[in-house]
PDB file of C-alpha atoms in Angstrom:
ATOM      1  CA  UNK H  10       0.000   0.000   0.000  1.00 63.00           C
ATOM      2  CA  UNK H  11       1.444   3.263  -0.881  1.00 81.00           C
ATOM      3  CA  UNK H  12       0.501   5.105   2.157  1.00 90.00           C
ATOM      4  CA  UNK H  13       2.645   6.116   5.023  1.00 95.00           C
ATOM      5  CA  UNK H  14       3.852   3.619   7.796  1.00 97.00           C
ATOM      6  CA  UNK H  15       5.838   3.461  11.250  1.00 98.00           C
ATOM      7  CA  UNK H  16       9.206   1.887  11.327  1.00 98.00           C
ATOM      8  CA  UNK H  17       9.351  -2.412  11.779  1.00 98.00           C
ATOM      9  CA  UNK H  18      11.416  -4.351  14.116  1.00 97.00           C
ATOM     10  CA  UNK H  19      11.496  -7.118  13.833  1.00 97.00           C
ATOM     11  CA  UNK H  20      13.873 -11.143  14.601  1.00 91.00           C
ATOM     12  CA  UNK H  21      15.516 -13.336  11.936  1.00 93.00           C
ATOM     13  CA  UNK H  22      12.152 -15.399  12.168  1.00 96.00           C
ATOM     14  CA  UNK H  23       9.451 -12.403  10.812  1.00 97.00           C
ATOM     15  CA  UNK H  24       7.155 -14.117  13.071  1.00 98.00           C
ATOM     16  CA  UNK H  25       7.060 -11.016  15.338  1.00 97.00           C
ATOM     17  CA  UNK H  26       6.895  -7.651  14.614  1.00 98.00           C
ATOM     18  CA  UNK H  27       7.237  -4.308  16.858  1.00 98.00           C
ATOM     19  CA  UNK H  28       6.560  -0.755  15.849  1.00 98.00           C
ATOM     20  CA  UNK H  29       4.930   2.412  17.866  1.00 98.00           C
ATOM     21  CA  UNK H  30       1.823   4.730  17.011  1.00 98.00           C
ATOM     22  CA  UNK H  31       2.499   8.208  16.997  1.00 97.00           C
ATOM     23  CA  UNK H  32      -0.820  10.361  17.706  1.00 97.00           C
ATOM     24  CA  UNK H  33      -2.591  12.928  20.063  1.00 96.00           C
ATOM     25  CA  UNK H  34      -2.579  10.103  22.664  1.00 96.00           C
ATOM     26  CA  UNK H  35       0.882   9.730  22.686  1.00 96.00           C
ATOM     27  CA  UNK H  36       3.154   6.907  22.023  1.00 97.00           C
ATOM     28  CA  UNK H  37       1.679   3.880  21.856  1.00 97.00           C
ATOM     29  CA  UNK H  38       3.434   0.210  21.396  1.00 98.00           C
ATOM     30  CA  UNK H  39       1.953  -2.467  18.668  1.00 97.00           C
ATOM     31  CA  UNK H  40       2.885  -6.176  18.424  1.00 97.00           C
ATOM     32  CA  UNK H  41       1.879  -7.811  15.303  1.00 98.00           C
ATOM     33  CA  UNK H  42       2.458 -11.389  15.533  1.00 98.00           C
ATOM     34  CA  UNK H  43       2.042 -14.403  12.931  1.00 98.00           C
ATOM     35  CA  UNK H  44       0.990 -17.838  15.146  1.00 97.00           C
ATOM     36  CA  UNK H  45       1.168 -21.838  14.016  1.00 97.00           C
ATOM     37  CA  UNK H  46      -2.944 -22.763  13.512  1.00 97.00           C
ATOM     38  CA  UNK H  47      -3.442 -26.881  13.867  1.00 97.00           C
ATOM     39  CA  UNK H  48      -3.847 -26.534   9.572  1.00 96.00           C
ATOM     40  CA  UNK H  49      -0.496 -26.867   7.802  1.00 96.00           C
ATOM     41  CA  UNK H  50       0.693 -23.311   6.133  1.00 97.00           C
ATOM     42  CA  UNK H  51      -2.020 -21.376   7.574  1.00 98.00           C
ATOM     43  CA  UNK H  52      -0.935 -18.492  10.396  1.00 98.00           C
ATOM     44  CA  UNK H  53      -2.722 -16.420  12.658  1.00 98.00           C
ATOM     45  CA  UNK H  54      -2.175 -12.743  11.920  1.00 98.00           C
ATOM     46  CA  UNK H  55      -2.645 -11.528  15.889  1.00 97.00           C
ATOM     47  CA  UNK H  56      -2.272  -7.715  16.205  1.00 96.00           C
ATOM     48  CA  UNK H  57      -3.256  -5.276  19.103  1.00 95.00           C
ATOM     49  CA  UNK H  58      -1.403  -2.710  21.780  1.00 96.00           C
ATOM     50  CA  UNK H  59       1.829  -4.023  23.336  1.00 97.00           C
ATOM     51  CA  UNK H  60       1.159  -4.817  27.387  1.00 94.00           C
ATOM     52  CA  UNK H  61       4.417  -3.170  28.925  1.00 91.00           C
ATOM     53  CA  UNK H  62       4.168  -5.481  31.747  1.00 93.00           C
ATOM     54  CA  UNK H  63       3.253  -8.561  30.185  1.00 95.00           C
ATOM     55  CA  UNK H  64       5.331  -8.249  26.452  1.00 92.00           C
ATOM     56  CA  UNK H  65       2.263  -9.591  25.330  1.00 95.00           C
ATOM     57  CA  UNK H  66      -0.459  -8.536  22.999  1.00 96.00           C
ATOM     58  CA  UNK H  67      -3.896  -6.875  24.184  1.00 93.00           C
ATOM     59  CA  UNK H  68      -6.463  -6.772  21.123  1.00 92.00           C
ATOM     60  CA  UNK H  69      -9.261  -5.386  23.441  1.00 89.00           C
ATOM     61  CA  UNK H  70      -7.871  -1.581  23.819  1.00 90.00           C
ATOM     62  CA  UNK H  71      -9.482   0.225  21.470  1.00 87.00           C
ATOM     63  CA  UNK H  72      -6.090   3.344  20.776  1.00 90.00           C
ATOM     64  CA  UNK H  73      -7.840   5.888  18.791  1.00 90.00           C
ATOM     65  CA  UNK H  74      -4.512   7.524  18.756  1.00 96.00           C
ATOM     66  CA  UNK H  75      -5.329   9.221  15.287  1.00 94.00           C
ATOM     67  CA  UNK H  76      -3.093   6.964  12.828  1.00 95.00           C
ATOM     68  CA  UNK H  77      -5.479   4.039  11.884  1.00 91.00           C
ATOM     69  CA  UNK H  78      -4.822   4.427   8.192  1.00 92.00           C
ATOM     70  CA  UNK H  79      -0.884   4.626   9.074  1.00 95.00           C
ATOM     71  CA  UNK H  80      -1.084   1.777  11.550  1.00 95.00           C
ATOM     72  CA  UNK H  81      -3.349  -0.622   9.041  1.00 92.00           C
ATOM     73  CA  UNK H  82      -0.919   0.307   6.367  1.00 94.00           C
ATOM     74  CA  UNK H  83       2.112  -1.093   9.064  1.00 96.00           C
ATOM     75  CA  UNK H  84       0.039  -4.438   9.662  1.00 96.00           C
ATOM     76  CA  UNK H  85       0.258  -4.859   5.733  1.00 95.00           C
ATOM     77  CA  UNK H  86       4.017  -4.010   5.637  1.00 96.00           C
ATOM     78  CA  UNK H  87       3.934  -6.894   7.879  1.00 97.00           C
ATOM     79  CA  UNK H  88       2.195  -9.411   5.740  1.00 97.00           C
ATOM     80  CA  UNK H  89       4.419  -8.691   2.745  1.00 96.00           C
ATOM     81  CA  UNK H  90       7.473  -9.476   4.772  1.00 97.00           C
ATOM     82  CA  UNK H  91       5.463 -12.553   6.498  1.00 98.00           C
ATOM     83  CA  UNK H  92       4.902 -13.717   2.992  1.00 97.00           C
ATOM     84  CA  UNK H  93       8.204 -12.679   1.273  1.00 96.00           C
ATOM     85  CA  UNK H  94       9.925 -15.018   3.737  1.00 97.00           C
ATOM     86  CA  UNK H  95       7.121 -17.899   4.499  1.00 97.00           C
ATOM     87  CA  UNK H  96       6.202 -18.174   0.333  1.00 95.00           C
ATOM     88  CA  UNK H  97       3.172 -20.235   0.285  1.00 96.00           C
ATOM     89  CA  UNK H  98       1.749 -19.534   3.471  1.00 98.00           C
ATOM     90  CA  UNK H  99      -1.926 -18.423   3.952  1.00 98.00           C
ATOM     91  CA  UNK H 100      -2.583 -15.908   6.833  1.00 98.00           C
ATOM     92  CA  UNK H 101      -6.074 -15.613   8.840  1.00 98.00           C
ATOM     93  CA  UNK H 102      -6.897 -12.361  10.183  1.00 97.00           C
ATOM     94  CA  UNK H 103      -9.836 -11.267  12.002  1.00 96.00           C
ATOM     95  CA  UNK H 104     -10.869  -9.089  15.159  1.00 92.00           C
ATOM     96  CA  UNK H 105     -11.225  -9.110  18.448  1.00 91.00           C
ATOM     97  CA  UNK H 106     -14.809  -7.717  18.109  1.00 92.00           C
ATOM     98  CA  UNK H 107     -17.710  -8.024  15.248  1.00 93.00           C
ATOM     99  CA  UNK H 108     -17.084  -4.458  15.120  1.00 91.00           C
ATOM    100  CA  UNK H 109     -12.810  -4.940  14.303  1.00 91.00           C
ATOM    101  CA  UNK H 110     -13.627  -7.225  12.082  1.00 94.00           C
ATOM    102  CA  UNK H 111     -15.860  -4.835  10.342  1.00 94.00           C
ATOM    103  CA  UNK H 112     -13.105  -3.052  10.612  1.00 90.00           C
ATOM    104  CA  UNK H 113     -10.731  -4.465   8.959  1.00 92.00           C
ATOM    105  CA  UNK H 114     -12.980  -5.471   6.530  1.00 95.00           C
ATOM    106  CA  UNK H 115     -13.812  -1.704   5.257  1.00 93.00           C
ATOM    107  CA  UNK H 116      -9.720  -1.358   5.313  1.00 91.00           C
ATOM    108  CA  UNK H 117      -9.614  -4.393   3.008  1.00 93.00           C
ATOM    109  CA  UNK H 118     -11.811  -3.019   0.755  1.00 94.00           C
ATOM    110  CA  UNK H 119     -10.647   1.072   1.024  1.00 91.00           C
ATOM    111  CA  UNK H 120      -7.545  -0.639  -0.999  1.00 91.00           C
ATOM    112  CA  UNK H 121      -8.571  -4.024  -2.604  1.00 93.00           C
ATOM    113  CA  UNK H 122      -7.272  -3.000  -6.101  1.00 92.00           C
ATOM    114  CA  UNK H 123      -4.304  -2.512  -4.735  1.00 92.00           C
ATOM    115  CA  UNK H 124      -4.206  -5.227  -2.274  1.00 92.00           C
ATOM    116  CA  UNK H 125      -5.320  -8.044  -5.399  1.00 95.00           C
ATOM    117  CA  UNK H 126      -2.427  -6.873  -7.106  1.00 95.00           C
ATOM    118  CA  UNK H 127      -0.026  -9.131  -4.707  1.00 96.00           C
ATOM    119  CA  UNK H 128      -2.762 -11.138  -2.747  1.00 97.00           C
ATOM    120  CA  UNK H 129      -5.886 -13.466  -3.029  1.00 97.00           C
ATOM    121  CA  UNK H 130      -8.205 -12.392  -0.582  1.00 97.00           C
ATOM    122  CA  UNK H 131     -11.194 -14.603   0.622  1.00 98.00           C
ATOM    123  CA  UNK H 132     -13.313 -13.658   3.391  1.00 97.00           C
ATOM    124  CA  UNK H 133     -15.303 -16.326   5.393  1.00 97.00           C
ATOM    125  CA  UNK H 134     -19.123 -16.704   6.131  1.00 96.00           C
ATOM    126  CA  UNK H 135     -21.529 -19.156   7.150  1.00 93.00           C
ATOM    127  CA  UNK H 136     -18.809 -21.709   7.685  1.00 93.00           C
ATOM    128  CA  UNK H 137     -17.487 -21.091   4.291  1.00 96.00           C
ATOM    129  CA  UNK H 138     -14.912 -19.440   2.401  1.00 97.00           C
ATOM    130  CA  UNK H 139     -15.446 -16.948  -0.805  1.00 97.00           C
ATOM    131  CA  UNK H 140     -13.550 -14.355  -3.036  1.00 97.00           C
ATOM    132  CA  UNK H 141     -13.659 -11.173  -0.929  1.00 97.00           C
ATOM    133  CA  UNK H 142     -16.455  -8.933  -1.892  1.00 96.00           C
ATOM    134  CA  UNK H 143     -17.006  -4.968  -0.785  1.00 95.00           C
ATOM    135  CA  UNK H 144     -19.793  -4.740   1.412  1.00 93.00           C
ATOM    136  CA  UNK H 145     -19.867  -8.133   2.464  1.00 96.00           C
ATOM    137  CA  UNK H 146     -20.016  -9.215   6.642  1.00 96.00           C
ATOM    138  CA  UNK H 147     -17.279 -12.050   7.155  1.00 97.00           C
ATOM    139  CA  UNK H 148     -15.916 -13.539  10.304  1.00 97.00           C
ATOM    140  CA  UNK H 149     -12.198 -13.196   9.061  1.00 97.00           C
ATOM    141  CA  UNK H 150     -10.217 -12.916   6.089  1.00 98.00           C
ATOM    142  CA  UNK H 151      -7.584 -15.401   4.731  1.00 98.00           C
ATOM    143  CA  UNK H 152      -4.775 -14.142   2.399  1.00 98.00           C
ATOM    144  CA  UNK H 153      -1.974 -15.813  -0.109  1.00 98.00           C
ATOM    145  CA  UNK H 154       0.532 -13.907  -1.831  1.00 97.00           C
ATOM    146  CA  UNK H 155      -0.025 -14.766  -5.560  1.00 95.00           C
ATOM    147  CA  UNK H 156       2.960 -15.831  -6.798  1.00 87.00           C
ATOM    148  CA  UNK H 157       4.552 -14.437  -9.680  1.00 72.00           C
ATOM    149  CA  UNK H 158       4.824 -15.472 -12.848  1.00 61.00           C
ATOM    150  CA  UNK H 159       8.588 -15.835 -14.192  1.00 54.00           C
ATOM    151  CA  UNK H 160       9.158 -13.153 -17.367  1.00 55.00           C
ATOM    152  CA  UNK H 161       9.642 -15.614 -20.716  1.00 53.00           C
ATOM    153  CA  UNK H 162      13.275 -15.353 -21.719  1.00 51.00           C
ATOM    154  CA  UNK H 163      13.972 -14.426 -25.539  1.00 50.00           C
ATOM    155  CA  UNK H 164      14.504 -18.035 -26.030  1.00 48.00           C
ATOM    156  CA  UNK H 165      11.133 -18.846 -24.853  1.00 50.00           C
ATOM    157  CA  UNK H 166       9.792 -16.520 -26.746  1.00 43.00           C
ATOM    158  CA  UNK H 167      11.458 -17.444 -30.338  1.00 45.00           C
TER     159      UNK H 167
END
């Protein structure tokens, strides 16, 4: 996504990603984190507020520090890296809340040209999985980076 986002850090693994908020509430401390699910290749995109005390992440504090399109544009950095490393993997997202997921939902779809450029997005309902739509309700979102396709070399082409 070609919008601005907040600085990574992040280990050798990319399972675990840190960056900070910067808004009229001050600084505020992220954890993204990409968890093993019991199905092979598919990971748990976890995101929410660091806990100082804990190192652990809190998905039920709602920030409103100002930045969401900033800090959703971060979480996506994230994926590409997730996915630049871990080719072949399929990552789950989806909220804390109904109203998160809606969330993330109406970010999915603010920038789904751009997003199906790199990604195949399917969004689950009723026990089932589709092709994301706009304007649809899901219970979470699974992505895969497409993979692409390998330019012809002039022999190839001859």
């Amino acid at each position: 996504m070609r919008l601005p986002k907040y600085p990574l850090a992040s280990g050798d693994k990319l399972m675990t990603f840190e960056f900070i908020s910067e808004g009229p509430k001050g600084l505020i401390h992220k954890l993204v984190r990409y968890q093993h699910t019991n199905v092979e290749g598919v990971y748990n995109l976890a995101f929410g507020d660091k806990d100082q005390s804990s190192g652990e992440i809190d998905d039920s504090v709602i920030s409103n520090n100002g930045d969401s399109e900033k800090v959703l544009a971060t979480v996506v950095a994230t994926v590409y890296a997730f996915t630049d490393k871990y080719q072949g993997a399929w990552v789950y997202a989806s909220g804390s809340t109904k109203s998160r997921t809606r969330l993330y939902r109406m970010g999915i779809a603010k920038f789904l040209e751009e997003v199906q450029e790199d990604f195949d997005i399917f969004g689950e309902r009723n026990d089932d999985w589709e092709v994301f739509r706009e304007n649809i309700e899901y219970n979470g979102f699974l992505v895969k980076r497409k993979t692409k396709k390998q330019p012809r070399s002039i022999r190839q082409t001859l």
